Tab-separated table of C-alpha atoms in Angstrom:
chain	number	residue	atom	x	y	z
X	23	UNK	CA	-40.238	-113.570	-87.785
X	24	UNK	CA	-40.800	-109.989	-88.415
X	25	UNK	CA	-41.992	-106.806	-86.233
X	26	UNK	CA	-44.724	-104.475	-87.956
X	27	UNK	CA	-44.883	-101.270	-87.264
X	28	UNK	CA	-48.155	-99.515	-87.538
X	29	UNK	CA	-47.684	-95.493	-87.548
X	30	UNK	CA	-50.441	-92.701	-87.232
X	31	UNK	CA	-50.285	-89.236	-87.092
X	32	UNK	CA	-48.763	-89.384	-83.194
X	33	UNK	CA	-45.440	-89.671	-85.075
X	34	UNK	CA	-46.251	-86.446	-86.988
X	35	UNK	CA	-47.288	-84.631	-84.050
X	36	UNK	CA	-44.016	-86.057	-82.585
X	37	UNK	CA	-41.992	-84.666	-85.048
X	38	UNK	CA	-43.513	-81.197	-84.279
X	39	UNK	CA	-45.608	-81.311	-87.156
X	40	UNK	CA	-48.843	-79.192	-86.804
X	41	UNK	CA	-51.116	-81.837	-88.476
X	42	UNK	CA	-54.059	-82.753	-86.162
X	43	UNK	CA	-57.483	-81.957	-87.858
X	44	UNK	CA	-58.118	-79.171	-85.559
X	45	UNK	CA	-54.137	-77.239	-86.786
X	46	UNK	CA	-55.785	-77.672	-90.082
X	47	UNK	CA	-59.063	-76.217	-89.121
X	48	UNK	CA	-57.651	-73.104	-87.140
X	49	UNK	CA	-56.987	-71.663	-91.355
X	50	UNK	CA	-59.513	-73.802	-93.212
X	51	UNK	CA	-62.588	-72.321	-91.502
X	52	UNK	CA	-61.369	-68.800	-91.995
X	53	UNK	CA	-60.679	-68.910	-96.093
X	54	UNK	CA	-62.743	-67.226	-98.240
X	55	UNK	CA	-65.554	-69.619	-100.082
X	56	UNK	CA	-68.035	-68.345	-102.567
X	57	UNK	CA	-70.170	-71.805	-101.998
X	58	UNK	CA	-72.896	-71.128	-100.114
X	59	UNK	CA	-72.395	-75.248	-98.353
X	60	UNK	CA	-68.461	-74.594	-97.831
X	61	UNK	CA	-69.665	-71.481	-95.663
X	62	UNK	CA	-72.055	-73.126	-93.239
X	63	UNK	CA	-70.004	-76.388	-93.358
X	64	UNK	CA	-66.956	-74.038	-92.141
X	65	UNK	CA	-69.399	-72.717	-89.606
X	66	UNK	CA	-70.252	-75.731	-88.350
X	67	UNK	CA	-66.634	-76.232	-87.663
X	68	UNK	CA	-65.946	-73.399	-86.229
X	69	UNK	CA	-68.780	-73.649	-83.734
X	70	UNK	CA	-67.410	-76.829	-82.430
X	71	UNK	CA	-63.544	-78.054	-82.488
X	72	UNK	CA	-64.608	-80.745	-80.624
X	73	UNK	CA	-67.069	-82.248	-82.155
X	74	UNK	CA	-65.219	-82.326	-85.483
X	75	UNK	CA	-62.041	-83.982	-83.728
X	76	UNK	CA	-61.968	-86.895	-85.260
X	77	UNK	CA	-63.429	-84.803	-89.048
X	78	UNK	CA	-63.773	-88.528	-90.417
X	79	UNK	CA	-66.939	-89.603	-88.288
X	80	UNK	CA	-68.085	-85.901	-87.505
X	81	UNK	CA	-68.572	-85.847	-91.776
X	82	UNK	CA	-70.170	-89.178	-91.742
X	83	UNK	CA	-72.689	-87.474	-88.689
X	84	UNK	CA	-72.535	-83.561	-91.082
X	85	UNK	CA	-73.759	-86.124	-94.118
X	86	UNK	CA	-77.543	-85.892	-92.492
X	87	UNK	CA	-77.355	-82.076	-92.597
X	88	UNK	CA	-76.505	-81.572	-96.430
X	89	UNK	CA	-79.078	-81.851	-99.422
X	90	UNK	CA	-77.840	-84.977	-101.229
X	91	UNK	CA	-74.551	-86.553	-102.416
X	92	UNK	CA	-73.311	-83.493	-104.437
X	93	UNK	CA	-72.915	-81.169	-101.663
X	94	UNK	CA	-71.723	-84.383	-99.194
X	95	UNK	CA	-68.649	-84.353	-102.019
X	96	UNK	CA	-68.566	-80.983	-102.056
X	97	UNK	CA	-67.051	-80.375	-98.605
X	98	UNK	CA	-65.161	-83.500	-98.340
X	99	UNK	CA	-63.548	-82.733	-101.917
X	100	UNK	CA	-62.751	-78.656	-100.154
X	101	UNK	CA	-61.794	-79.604	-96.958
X	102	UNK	CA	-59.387	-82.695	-98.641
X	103	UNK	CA	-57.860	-80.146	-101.002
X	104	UNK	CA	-57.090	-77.517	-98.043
X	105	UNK	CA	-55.615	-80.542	-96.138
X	106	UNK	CA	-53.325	-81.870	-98.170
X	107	UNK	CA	-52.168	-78.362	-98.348
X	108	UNK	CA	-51.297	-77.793	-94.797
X	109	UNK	CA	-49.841	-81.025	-94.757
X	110	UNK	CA	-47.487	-80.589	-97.420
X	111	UNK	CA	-46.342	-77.205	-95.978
X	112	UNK	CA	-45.545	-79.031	-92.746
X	113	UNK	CA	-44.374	-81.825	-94.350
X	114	UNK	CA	-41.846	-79.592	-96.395
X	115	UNK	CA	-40.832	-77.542	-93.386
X	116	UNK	CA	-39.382	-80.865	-91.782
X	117	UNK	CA	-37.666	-82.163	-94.938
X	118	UNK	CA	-36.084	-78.578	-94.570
X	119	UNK	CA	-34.683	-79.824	-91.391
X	120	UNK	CA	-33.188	-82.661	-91.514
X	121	UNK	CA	-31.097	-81.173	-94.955
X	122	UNK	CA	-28.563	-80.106	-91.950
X	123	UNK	CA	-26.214	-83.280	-92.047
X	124	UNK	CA	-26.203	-82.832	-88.211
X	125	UNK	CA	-29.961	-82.594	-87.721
X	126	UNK	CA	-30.380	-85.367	-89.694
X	127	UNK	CA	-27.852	-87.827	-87.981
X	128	UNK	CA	-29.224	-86.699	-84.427
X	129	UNK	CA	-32.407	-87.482	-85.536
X	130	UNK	CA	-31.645	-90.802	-86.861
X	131	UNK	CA	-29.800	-91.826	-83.688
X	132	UNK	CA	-33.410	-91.588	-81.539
X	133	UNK	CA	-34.970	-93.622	-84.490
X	134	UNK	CA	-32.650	-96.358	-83.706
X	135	UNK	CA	-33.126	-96.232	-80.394
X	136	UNK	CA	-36.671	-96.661	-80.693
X	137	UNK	CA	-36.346	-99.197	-83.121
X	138	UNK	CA	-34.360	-100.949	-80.314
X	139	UNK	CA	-36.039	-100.311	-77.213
X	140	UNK	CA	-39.985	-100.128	-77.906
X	141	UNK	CA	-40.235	-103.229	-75.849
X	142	UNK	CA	-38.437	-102.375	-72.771
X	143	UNK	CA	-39.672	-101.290	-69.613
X	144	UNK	CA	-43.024	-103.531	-69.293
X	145	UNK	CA	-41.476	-106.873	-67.588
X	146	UNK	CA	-38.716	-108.921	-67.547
X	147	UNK	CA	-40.409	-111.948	-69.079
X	148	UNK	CA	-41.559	-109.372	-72.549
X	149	UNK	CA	-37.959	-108.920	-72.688
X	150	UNK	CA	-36.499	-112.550	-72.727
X	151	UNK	CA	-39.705	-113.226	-75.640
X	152	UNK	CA	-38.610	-110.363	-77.849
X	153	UNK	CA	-34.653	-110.966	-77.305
X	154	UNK	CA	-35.719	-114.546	-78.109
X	155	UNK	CA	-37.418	-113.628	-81.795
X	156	UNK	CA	-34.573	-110.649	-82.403
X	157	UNK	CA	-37.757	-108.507	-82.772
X	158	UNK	CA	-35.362	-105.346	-82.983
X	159	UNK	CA	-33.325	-107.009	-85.932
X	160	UNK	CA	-33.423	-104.327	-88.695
X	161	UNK	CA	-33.365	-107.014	-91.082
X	162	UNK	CA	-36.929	-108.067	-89.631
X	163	UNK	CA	-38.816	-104.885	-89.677
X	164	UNK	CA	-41.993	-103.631	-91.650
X	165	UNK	CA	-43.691	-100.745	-91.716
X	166	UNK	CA	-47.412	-99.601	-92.531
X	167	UNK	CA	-47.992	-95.926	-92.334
X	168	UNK	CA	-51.458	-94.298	-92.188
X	169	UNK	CA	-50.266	-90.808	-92.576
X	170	UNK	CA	-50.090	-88.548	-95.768
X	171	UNK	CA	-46.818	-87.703	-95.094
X	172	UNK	CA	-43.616	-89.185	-95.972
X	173	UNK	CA	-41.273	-88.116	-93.033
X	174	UNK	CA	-41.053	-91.492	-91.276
X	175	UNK	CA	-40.192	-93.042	-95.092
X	176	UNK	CA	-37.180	-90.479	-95.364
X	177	UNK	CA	-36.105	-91.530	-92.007
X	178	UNK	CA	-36.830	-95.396	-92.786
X	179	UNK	CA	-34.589	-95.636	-95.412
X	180	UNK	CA	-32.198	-93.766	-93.924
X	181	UNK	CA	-31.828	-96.076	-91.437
X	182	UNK	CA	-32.481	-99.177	-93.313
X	183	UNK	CA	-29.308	-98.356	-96.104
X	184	UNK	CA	-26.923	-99.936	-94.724
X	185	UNK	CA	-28.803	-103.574	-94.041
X	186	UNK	CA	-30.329	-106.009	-95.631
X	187	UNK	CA	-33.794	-104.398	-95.897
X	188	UNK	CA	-35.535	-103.057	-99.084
X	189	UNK	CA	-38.687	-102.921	-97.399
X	190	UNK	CA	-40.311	-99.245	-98.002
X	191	UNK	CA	-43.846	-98.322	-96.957
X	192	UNK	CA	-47.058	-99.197	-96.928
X	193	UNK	CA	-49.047	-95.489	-96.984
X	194	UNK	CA	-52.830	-97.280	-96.691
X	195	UNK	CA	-54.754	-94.382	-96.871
X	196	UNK	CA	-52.385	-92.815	-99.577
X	197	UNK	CA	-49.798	-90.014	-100.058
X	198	UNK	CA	-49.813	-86.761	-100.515
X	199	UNK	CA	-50.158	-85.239	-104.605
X	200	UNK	CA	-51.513	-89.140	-104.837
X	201	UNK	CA	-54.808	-89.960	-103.864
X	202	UNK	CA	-54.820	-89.156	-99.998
X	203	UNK	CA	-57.998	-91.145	-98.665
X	204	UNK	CA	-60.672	-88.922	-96.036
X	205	UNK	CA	-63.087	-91.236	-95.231
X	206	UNK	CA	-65.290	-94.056	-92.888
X	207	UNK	CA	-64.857	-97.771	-93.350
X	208	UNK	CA	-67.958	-98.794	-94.165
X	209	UNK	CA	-71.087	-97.191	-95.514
X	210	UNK	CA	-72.986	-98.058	-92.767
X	211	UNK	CA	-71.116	-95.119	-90.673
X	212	UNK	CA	-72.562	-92.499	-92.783
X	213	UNK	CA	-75.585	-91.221	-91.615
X	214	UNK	CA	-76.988	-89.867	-94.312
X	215	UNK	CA	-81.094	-89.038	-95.653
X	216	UNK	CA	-80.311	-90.035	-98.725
X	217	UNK	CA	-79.058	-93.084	-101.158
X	218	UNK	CA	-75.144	-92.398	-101.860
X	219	UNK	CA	-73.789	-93.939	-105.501
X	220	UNK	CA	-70.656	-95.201	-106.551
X	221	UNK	CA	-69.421	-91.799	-106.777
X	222	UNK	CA	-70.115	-91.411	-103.265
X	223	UNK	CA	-68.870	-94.296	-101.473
X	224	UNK	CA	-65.890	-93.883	-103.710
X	225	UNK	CA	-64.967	-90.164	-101.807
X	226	UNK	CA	-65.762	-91.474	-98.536
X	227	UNK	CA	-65.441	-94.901	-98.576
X	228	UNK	CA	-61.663	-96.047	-97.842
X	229	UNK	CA	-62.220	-99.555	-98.616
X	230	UNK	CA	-64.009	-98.312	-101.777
X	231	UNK	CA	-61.555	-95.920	-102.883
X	232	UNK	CA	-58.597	-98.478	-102.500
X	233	UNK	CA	-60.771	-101.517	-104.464
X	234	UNK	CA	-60.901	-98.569	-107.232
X	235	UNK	CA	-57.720	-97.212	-107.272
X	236	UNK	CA	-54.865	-98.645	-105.474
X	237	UNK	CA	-55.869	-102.912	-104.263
X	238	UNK	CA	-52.138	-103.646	-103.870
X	239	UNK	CA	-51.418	-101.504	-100.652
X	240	UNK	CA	-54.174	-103.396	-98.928
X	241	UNK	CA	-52.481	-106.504	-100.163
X	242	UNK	CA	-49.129	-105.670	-99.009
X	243	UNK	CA	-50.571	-104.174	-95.841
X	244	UNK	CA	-52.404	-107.874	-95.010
X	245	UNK	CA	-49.602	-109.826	-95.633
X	246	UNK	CA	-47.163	-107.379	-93.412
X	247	UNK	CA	-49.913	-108.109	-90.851
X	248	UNK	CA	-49.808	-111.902	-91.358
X	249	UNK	CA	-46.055	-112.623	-91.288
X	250	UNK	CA	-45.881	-110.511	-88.134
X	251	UNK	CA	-44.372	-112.129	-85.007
X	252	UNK	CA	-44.870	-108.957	-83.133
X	253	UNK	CA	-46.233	-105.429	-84.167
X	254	UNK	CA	-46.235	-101.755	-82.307
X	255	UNK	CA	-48.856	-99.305	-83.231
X	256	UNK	CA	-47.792	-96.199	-82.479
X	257	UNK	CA	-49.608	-92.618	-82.902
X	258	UNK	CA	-53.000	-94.154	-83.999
X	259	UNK	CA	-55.975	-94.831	-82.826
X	260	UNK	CA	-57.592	-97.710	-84.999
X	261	UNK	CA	-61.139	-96.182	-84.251
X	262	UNK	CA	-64.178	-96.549	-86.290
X	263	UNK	CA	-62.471	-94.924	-89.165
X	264	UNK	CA	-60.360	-97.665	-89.901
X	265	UNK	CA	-62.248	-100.429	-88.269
X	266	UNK	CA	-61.260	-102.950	-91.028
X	267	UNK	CA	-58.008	-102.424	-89.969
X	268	UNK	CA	-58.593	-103.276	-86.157
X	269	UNK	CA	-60.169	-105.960	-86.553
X	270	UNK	CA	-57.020	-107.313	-89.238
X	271	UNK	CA	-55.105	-106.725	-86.034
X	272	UNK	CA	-57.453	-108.251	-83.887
X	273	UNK	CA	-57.819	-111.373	-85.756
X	274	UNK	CA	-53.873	-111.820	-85.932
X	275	UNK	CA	-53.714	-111.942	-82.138
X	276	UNK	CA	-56.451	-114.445	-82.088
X	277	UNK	CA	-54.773	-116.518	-84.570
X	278	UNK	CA	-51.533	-117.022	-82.207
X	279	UNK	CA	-51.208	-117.243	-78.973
X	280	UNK	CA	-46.890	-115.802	-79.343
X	281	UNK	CA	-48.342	-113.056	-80.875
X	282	UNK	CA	-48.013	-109.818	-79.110
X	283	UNK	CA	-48.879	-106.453	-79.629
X	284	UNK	CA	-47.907	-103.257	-78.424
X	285	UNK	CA	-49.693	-100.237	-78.499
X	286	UNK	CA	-48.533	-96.633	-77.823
X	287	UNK	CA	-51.001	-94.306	-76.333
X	288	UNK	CA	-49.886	-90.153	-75.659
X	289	UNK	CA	-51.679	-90.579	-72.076
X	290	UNK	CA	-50.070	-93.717	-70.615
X	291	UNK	CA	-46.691	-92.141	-71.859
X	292	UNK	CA	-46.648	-89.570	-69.609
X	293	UNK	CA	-47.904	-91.546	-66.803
X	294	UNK	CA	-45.844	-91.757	-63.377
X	295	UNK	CA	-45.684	-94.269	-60.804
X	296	UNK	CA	-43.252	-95.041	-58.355
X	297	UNK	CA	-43.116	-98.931	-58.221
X	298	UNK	CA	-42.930	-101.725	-60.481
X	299	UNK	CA	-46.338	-102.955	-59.043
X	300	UNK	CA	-47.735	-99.486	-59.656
X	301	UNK	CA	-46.467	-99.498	-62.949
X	302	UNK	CA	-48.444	-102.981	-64.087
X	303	UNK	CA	-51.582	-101.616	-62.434
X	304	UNK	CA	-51.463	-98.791	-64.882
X	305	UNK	CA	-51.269	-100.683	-67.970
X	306	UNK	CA	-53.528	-103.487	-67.075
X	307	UNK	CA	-56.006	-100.111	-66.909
X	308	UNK	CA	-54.673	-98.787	-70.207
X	309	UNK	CA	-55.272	-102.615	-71.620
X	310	UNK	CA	-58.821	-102.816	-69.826
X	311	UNK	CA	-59.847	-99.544	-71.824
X	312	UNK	CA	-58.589	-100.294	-75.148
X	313	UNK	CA	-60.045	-103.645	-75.480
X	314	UNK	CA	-63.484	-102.112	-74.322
X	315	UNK	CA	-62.977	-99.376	-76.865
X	316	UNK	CA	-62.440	-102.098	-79.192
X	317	UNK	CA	-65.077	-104.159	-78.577
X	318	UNK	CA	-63.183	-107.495	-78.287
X	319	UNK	CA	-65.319	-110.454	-77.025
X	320	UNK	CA	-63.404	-112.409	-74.354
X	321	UNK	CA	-61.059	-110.018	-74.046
X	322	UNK	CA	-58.999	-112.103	-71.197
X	323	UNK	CA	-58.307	-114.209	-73.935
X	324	UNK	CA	-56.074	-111.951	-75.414
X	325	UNK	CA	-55.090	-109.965	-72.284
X	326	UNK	CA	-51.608	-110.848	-72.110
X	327	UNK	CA	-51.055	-110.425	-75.600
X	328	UNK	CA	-51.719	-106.542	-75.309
X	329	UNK	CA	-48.758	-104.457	-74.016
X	330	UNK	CA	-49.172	-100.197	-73.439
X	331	UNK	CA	-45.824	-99.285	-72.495
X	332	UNK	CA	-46.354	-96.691	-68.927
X	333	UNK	CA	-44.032	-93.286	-68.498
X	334	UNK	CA	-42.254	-94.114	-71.378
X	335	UNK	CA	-42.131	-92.832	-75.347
X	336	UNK	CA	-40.286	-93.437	-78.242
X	337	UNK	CA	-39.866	-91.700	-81.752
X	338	UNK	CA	-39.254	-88.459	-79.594
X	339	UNK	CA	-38.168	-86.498	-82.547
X	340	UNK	CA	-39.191	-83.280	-81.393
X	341	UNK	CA	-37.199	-83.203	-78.601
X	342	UNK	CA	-33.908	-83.941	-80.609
X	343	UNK	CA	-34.964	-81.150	-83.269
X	344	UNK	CA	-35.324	-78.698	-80.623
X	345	UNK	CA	-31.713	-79.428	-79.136
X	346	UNK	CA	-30.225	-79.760	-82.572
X	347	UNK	CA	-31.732	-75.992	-83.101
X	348	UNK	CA	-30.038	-74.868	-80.479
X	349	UNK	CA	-26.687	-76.396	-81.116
X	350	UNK	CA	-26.825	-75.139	-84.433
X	351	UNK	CA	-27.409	-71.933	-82.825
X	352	UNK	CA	-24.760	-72.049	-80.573
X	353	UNK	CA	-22.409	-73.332	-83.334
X	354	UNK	CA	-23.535	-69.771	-85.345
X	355	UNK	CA	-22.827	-67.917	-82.385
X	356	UNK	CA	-19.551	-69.473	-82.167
X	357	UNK	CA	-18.332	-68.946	-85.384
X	358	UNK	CA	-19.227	-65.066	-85.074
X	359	UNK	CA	-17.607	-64.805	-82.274
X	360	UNK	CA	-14.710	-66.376	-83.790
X	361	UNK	CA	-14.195	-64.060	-86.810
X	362	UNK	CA	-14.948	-60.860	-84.522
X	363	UNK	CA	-12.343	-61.913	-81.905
X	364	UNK	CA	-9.874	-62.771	-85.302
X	365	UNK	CA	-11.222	-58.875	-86.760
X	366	UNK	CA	-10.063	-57.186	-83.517
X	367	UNK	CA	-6.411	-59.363	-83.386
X	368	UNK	CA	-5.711	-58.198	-86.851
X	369	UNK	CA	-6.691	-54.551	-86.372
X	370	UNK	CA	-4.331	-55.232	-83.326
X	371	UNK	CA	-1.622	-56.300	-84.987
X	372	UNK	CA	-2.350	-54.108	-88.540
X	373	UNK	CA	-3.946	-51.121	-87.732
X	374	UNK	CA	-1.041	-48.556	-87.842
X	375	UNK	CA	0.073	-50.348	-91.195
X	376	UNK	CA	-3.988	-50.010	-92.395
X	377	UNK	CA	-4.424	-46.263	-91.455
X	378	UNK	CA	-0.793	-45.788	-93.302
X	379	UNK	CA	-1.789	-47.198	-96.332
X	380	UNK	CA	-4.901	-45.578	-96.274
X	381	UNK	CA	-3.123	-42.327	-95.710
């Protein structure tokens, strides 16, 4: 038995990281272009952070707007360049981080945790089942990541060193300097006037793109998803954007009834409630919502399969950062103070000798 983890750009954000679409737009919109279709498609940003939230479907919606394939390509290919850019800033400013030995450990410590304890606090009877199948056995664990970035990785196989566990991960959509994929999951999504080629469906196509360039990620990524006992998405969505992927998930429930998911939404973290009973109201809410949003057909079926963990979060790596920061801080401060008081002792104890030798 194995537990998958599935991790989206909540982990990023998590880590402090400034890489929702809309940090990325707050530049993009305001560099200079000498394309006359970069400038309006920037406008069109600009006009609406909203709208472009999610910049995957808002594109395949912008597609209808734009005279043909060449320009579609045109402002994916810009805005995909500018991204990975920002990304790799942010990406670079964390690896910065955790250099400091202390940072590093700190930040490790909550990643066990979480490893440990992503099943807690939803009933007594989820707790017995995962105890049961060892789910937090690092042995056992698997990872698919849908970011760019490779933070979680570093912090994976930091972790993972010392056991029995050569797993690395699977980056689905791609990494950064290699093929990051922007994109819909189907051609159907794009809403475009006009036919798109191979070329096309190619730069916005993620299924597309990975048959071309990389098939074995989506073969590793299946089989993860297979010879999972349990999995916990965390930071993503699984929207229409990667709907082949939902429905991978969605499938694997069906197929097992000891199958059980757990899914981490921002919202429900921060929820409060004041009684156990409360607290189970809440997420059979959350549970109610997401398998509307996903469209499952009897979703009572799978009901009890579905866990969204209420007023609590893991991978809280900003938090530890921020306290590690201020140690650090303090430890500077500490140190300075040191060598001043030791300055003024010796200029106690040596001044009259240092003004006679001076003299």
């Amino acid at each position: 038995m194995s537990t998958l983890f599935l991790i989206g750009n909540g982990f990023d954000i998590n880590c402090g990281m400034k890489t929702k679409y809309t940090d990325v737009y707050k530049k993009y919109i305001n560099e200079e272009s000498g394309s006359a279709v970069i400038k309006k498609f920037k406008e069109s940003i600009a006009a609406d952070f909203a709208t472009w939230g999610d910049f995957e479907m808002a594109m395949a919606e912008y597609a209808q707007k734009l005279n043909g394939e060449a320009e579609f390509l045109e402002c994916i290919r810009d805005f995909a360049k500018y991204m990975e850019q920002h990304l790799s800033e942010e990406n670079n400013r964390l690896k910065q981080l955790l250099k400091d030995e202390n940072v590093l450990m700190a930040v490790v410590k909550e990643m066990e945790r979480s490893f440990k304890t992503f099943y807690t606090d939803i009933s007594h009877n989820i707790d017995v089942i995962m105890e049961k199948r060892h789910a937090t056995h690092f042995m056992g664990l698997r990872a698919i990541s849908f970011n760019y970035t490779n933070i979680f990785d570093i912090l994976w196989k930091e972790i993972l060193k010392h056991v029995i566990n050569d797993e690395s991960v699977t980056h689905i959509h791609g990494v950064l300097q290699d093929g990051p994929v922007l994109g819909v999951d189907n051609v159907d999504q794009i809403n475009a006037n006009y036919e798109l080629t191979r070329k096309g469906k190619r730069g916005f196509v993620k299924p597309v793109f990975n048959s071309a360039y990389d098939e074995q990620r989506v073969v590793e990524a299946k089989q993860k998803i297979k010879n999972a006992s349990t999995i916990c998405a965390y930071g993503i969505s699984l929207g229409n954007s990667d709907l082949s992927w939902r429905n991978e998930i969605i499938e694997w429930l069906k197929a097992d009834k000891g199958h059980h998911l757990f899914v981490y939404m921002y919202k429900f973290s921060k929820e409060k409630y004041f009684t156990v009973t409360e607290k189970l109201d809440i997420e059979d809410d959350a549970k109610e919502q997401l398998l509307s949003e996903w469209e499952i057909e009897n979703p009572n079926e799978l009901f009890d399969q579905i866990h969204i963990p209420c007023g609590k979060n893991i991978f809280n790596v900003e938090n530890v950062l921020k306290e590690e920061m201020q140690k650090s801080e303090e430890r500077k401060q500490l140190e300075l103070q040191k060598r001043i008081e030791k300055g003024e002792k010796f200029v106690q104890q040596n001044g009259q000798k240092v003004i006679l030798t001076k003299l």
